[in-house]
Short mmCIF file of C-alpha atoms in Angstrom, two decimals:
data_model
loop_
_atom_site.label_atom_id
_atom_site.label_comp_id
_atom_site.label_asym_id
_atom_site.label_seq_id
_atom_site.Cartn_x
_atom_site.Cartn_y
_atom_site.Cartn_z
CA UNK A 1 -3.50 -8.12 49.11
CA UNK A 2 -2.40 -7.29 45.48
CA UNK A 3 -3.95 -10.49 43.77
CA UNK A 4 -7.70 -9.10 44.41
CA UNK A 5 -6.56 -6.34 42.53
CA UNK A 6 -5.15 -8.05 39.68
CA UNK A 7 -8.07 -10.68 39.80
CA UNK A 8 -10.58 -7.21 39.74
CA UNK A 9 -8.87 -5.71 37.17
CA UNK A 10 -8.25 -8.71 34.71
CA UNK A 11 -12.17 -9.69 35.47
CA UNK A 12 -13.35 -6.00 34.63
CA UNK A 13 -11.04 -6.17 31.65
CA UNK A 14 -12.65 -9.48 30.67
CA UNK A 15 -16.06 -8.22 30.75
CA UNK A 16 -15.11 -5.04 28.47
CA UNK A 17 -13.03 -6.95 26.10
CA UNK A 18 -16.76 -9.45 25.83
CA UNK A 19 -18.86 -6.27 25.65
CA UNK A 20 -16.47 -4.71 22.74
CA UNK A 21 -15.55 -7.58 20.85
CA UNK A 22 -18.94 -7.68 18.60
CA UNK A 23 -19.09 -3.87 17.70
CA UNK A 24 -14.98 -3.03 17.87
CA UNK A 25 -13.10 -6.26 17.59
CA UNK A 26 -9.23 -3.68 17.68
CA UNK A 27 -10.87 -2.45 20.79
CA UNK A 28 -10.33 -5.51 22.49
CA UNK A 29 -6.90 -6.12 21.50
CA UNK A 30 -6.18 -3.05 23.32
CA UNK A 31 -7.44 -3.30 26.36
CA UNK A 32 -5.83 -6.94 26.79
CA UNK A 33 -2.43 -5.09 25.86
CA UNK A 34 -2.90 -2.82 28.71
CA UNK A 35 -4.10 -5.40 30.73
CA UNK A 36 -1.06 -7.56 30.70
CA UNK A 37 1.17 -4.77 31.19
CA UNK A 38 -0.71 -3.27 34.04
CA UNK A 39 -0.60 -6.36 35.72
CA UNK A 40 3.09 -7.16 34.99
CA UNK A 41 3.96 -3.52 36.56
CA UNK A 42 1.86 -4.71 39.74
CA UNK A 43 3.87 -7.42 39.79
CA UNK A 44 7.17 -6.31 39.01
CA UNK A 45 8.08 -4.60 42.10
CA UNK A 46 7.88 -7.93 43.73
CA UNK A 47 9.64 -9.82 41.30
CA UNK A 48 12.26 -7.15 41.83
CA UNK A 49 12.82 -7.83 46.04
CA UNK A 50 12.78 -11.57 45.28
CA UNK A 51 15.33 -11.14 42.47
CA UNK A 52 17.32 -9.42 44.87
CA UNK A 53 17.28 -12.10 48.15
CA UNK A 54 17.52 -14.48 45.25
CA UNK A 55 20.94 -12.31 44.95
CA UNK A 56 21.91 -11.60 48.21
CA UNK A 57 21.59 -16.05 48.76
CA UNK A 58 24.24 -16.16 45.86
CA UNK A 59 26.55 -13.89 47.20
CA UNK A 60 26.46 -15.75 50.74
CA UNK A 61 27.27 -19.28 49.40
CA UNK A 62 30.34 -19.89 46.91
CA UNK A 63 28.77 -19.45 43.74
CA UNK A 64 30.21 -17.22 40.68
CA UNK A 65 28.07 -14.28 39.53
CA UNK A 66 27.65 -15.16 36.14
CA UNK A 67 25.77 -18.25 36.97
CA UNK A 68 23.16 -16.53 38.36
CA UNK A 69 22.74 -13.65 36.38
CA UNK A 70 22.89 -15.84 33.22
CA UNK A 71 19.59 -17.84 34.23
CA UNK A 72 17.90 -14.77 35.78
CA UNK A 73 18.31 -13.42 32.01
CA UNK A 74 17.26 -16.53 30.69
CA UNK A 75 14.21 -16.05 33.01
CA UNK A 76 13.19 -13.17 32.01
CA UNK A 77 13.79 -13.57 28.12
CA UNK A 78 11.28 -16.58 28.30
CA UNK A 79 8.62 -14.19 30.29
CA UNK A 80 9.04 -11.48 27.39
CA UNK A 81 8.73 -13.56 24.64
CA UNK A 82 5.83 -15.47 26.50
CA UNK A 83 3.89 -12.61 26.61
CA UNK A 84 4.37 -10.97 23.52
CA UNK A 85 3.30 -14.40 21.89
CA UNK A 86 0.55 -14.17 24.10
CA UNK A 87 -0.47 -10.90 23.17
CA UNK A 88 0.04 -11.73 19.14
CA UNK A 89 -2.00 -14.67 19.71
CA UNK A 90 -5.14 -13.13 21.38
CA UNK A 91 -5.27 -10.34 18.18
CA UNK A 92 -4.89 -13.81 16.18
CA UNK A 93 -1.69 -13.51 14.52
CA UNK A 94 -0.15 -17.41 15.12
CA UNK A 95 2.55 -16.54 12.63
CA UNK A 96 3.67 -13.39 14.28
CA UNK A 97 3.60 -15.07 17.85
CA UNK A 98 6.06 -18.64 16.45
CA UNK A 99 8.25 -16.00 15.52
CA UNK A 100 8.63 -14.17 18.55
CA UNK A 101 8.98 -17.99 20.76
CA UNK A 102 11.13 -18.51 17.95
CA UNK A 103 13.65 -15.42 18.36
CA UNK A 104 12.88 -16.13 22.71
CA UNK A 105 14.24 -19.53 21.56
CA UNK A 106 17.32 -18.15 19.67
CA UNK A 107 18.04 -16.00 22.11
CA UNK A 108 18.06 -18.61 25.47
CA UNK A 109 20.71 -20.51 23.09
CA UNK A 110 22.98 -17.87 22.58
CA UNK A 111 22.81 -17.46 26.12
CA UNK A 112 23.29 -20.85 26.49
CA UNK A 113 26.69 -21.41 24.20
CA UNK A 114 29.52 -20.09 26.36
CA UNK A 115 27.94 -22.22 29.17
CA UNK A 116 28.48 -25.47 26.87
CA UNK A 117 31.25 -23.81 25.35
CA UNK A 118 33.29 -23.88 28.62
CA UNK A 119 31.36 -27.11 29.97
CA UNK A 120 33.39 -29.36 27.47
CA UNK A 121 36.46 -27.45 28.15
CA UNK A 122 36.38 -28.29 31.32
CA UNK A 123 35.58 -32.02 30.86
CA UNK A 124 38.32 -32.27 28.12
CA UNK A 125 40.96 -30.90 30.61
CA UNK A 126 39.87 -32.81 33.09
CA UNK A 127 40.14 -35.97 30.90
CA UNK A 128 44.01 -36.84 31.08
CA UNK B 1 37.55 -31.66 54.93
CA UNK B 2 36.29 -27.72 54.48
CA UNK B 3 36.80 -27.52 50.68
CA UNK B 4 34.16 -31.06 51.26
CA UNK B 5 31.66 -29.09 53.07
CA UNK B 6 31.64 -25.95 51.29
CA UNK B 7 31.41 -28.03 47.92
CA UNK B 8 28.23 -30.13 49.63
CA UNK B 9 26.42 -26.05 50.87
CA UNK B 10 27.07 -25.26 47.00
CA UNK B 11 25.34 -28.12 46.05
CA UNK B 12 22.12 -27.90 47.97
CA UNK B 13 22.15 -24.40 47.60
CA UNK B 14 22.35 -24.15 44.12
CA UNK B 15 19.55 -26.79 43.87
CA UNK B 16 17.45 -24.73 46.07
CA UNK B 17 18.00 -22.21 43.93
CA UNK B 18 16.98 -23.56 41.09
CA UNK B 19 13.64 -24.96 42.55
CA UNK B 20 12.77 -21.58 42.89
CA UNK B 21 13.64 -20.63 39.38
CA UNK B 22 11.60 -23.34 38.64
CA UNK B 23 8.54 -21.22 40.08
CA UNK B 24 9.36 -18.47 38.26
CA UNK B 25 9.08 -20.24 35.29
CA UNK B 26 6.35 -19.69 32.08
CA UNK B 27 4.52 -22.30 31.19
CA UNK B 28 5.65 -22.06 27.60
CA UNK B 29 8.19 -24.30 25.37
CA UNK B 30 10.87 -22.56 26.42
CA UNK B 31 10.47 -24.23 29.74
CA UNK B 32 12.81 -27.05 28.12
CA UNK B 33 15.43 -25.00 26.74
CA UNK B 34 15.68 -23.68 30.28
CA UNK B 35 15.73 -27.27 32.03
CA UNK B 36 18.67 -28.18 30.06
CA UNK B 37 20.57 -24.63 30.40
CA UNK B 38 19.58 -25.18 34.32
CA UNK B 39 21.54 -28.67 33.89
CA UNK B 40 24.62 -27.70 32.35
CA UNK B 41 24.87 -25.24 35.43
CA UNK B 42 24.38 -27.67 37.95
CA UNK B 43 27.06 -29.51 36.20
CA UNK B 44 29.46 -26.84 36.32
CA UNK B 45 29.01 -26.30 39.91
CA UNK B 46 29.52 -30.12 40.79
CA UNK B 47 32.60 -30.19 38.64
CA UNK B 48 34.10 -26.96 39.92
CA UNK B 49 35.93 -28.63 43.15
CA UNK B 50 38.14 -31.46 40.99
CA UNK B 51 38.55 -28.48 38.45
CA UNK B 52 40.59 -26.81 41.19
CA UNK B 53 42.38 -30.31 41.83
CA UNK B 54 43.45 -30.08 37.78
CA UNK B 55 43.99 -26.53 37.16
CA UNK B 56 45.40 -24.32 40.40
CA UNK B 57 42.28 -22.67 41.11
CA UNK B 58 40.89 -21.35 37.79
CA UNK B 59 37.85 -19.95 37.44
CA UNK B 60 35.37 -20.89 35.30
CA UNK B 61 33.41 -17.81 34.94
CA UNK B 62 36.39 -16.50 33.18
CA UNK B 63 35.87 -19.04 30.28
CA UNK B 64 32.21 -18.20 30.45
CA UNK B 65 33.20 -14.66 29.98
CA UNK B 66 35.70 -15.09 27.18
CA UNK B 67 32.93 -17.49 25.23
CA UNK B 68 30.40 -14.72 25.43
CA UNK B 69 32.42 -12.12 24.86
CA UNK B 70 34.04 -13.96 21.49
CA UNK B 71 30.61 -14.24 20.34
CA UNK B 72 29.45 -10.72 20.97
CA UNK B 73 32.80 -10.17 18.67
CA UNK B 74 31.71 -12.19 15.71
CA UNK B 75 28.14 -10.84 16.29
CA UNK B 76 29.62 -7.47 15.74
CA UNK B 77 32.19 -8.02 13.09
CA UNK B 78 28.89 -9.83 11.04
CA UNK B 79 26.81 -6.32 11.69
CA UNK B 80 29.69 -4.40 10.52
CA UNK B 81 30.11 -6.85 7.34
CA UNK B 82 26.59 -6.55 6.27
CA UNK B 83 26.54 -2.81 6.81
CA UNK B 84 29.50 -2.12 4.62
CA UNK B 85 28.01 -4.40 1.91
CA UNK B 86 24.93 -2.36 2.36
CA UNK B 87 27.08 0.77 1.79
CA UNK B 88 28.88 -0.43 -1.03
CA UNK B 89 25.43 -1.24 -3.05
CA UNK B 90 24.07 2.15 -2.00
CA UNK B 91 27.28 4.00 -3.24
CA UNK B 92 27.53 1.95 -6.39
CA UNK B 93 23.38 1.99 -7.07
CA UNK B 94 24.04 6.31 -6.52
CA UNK B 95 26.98 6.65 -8.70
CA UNK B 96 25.07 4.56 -11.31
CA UNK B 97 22.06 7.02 -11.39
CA UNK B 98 24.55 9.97 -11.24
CA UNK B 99 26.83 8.70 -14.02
CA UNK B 100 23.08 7.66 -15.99
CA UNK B 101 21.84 11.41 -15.46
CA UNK B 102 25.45 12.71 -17.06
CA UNK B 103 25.35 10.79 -19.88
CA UNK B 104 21.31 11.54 -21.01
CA UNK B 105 22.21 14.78 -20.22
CA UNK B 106 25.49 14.90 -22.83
CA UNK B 107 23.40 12.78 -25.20
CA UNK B 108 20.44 15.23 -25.38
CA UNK B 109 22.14 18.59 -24.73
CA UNK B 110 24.98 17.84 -27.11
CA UNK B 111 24.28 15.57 -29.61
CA UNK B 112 20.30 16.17 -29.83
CA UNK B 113 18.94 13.01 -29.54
CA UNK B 114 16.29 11.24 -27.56
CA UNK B 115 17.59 8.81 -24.65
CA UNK B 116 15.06 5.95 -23.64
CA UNK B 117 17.17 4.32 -21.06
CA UNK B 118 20.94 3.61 -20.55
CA UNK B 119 22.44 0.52 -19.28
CA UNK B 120 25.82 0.56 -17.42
CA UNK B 121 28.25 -2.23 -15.84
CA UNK B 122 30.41 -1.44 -13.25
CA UNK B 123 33.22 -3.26 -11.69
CA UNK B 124 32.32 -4.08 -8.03
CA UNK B 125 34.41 -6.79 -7.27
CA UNK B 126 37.95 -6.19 -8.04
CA UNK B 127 38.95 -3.23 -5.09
CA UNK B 128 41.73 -1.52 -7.26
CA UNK B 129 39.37 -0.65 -10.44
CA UNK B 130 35.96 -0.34 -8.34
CA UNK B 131 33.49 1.78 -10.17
CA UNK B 132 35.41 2.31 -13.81
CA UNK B 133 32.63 1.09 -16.17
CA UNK B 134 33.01 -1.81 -18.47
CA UNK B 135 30.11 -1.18 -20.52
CA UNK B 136 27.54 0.83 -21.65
CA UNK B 137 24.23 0.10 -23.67
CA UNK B 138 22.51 2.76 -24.77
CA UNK B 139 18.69 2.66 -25.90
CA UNK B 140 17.74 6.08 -27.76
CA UNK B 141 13.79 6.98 -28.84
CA UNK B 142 12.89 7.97 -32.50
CA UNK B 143 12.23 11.39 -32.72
CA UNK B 144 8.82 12.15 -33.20
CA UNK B 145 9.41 15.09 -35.48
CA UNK B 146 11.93 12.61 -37.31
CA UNK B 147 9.49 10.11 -37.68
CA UNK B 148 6.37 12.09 -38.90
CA UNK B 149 8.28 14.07 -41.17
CA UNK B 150 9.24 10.80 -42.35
CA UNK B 151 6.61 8.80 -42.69
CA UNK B 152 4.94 11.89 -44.61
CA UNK B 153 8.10 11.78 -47.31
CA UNK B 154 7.93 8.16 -47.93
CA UNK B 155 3.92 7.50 -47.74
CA UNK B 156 4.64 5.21 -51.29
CA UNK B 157 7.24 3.42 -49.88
CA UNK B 158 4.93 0.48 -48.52
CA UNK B 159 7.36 -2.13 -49.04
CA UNK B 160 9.89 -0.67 -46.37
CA UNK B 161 6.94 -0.63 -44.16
CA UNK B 162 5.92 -4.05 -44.48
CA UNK B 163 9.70 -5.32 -43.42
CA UNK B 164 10.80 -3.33 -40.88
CA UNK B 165 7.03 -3.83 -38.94
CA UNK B 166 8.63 -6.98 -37.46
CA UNK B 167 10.97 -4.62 -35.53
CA UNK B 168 8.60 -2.34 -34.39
CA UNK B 169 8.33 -1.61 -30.47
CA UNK B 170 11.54 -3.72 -30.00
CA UNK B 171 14.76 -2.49 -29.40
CA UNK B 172 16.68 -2.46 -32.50
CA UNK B 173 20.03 -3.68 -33.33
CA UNK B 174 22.99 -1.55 -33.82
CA UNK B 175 23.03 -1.76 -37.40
CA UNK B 176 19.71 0.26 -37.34
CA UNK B 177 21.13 2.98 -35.82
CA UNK B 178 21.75 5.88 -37.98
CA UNK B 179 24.99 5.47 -38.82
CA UNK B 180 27.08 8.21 -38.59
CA UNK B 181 25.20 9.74 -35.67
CA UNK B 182 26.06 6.41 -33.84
CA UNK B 183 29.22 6.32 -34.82
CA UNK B 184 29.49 9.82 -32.89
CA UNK B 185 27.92 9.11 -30.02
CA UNK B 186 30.15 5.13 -29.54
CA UNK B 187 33.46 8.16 -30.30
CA UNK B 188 32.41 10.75 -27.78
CA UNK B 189 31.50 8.07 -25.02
CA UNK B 190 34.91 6.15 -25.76
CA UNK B 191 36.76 8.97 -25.25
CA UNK B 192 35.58 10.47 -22.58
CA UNK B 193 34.74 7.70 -20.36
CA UNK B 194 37.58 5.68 -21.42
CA UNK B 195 35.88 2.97 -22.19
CA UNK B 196 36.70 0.74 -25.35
CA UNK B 197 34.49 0.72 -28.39
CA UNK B 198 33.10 -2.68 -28.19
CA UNK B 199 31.96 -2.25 -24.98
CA UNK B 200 29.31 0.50 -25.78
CA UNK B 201 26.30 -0.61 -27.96
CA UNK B 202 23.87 2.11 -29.34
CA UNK B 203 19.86 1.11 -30.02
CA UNK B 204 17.01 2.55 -31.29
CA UNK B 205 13.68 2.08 -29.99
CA UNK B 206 11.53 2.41 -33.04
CA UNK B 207 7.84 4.29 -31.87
CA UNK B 208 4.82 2.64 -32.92
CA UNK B 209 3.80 5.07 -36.08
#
């Protein structure tokens, strides 16, 4: 079972980050960077089969390609940003982390705008 | 009665779908942006069937497609803009510098005098003359030798002194400049940057003895 691994490492992390933070503050900063991406890579692999059933369901019913892939990348645009924020928030830089939601933000949108874009052109040719 | 069923699979499977996207989600504010991008999808799918009754089968991916790909376009052309503006101030901020290093270099080499700084203006905006200059202001520095050899001829002269102290450390007027030797400088420059005589100003920085 992977999640007692991930729950021993992030604990053992915990405990060093508590240990560190009074003498070496940076120190713990790091160690909650590797942290986070140690865990993600544990968890990434899985993530990975799941995207692909997740695929393999899409290609068995009647739905287009692009409607899948385009909230799969919306998906995984709001994890990035989510943890970078995360990460700028923990070595206390609030400023740095709004921006980074606010470029994830930007980002879904522009994802978002042909969907809409083509939405209304579909309801305006459908209205007669 | 098919095109009814396969329309109702679509339907519960995309839904399924997304309640498993839902899972997946962060629990950050982008959660809403998501809901409502999730929405217009669901949309889509339930008006894709009387799409194919209006339009013979078209596909809506397509227009999807052609959206995203028009705005990776613009995106583009923008980059490319702002790098050739880039450029432009670059090459125009370099030929500046050059065209600043010729002309100290003419003004102390050939005519012998001291050059503080020089001041040029450059068309930029009309394409067919870019980069001729449309004027030049030239500051020069008092020679020190100049200036202590004078100051030791005219030691009585206070009352010179005492009027011309309100110019000192500023940059001087034209009519200050020595005059023939600014005349020759405002006649070399004109004619060999062909640039009119009005257009170039000569100043003297006055030093503080």
């Amino acid at each position: 079972m992977e999640i007692f691994q991930i729950v021993a490492i992030a604990i053992v992390a915990t405990v060093l980050s508590v240990l560190i933070k009074h003498q070496k503050p940076e120190i713990g900063i790091y160690i909650s960077l590797v942290t986070g991406i140690v865990v993600f890579i544990f968890v990434v692999a899985k993530l990975q089969s799941v995207i692909e059933i997740l695929n393999q369901l899409a290609n068995k019913i009647n739905i287009d390609d692009i409607y899948l892939s385009t909230i799969l990348k919306i998906v995984g645009i709001a994890y990035i940003a989510e943890f970078g924020a995360q990460v700028c928030k923990d070595a206390g830089e609030g400023v740095i982390a709004s921006k980074i939601e606010f470029a994830g933000k930007v980002l879904i949108m522009v994802m978002a705008v042909p969907i809409l874009v083509s939405l209304m052109d579909l309801i305006i040719n459908m209205v007669p | 009665m098919e095109l009814f069923r396969e329309w109702i699979v679509t339907i519960i499977s995309i839904i399924i779908f997304v309640t498993f996207i839902e899972i997946l989600l962060p629990n950050s504010n982008h959660r809403r942006y998501i809901s409502v991008i999730i929405g217009l999808l669901i949309m889509f799918v339930i008006l894709k069937p009387l799409l194919g009754f209006v339009k013979d089968g078209a596909s809506l991916g397509e227009g999807i497609l052609a959206a995203s790909n028009q705005m990776e376009q613009q995106t583009l052309q923008n980059r490319v803009q702002q790098q050739q503006f880039s450029n432009n101030d670059m090459v125009l901020e370099l030929y500046k510098q050059e065209l600043k290093k010729q002309m100290s270099g003419r003004l102390e080499k050939q005519l012998g005098v001291l050059v503080h700084d020089i001041e040029l203006d450059i068309e930029d905006k009309d394409q067919e003359s870019f980069g001729s200059i449309k004027g030049i202001y030239i500051v020069l520095r008092e020679d020190e030798d100049t200036v202590n050899n004078s100051s030791s001829g005219i030691q009585e002269i206070n009352v010179n002194v005492t009027i011309s102290s309100k110019n000192n450390n500023n940059i001087a007027d034209e009519s200050i400049m020595i005059g023939s030797r600014g005349e020759a400088i405002i006649d070399d420059f004109s004619s060999f940057y062909q640039v009119s005589r009005d257009n170039i100003s000569v100043a003297i920085l006055k030093s503080k003895n």
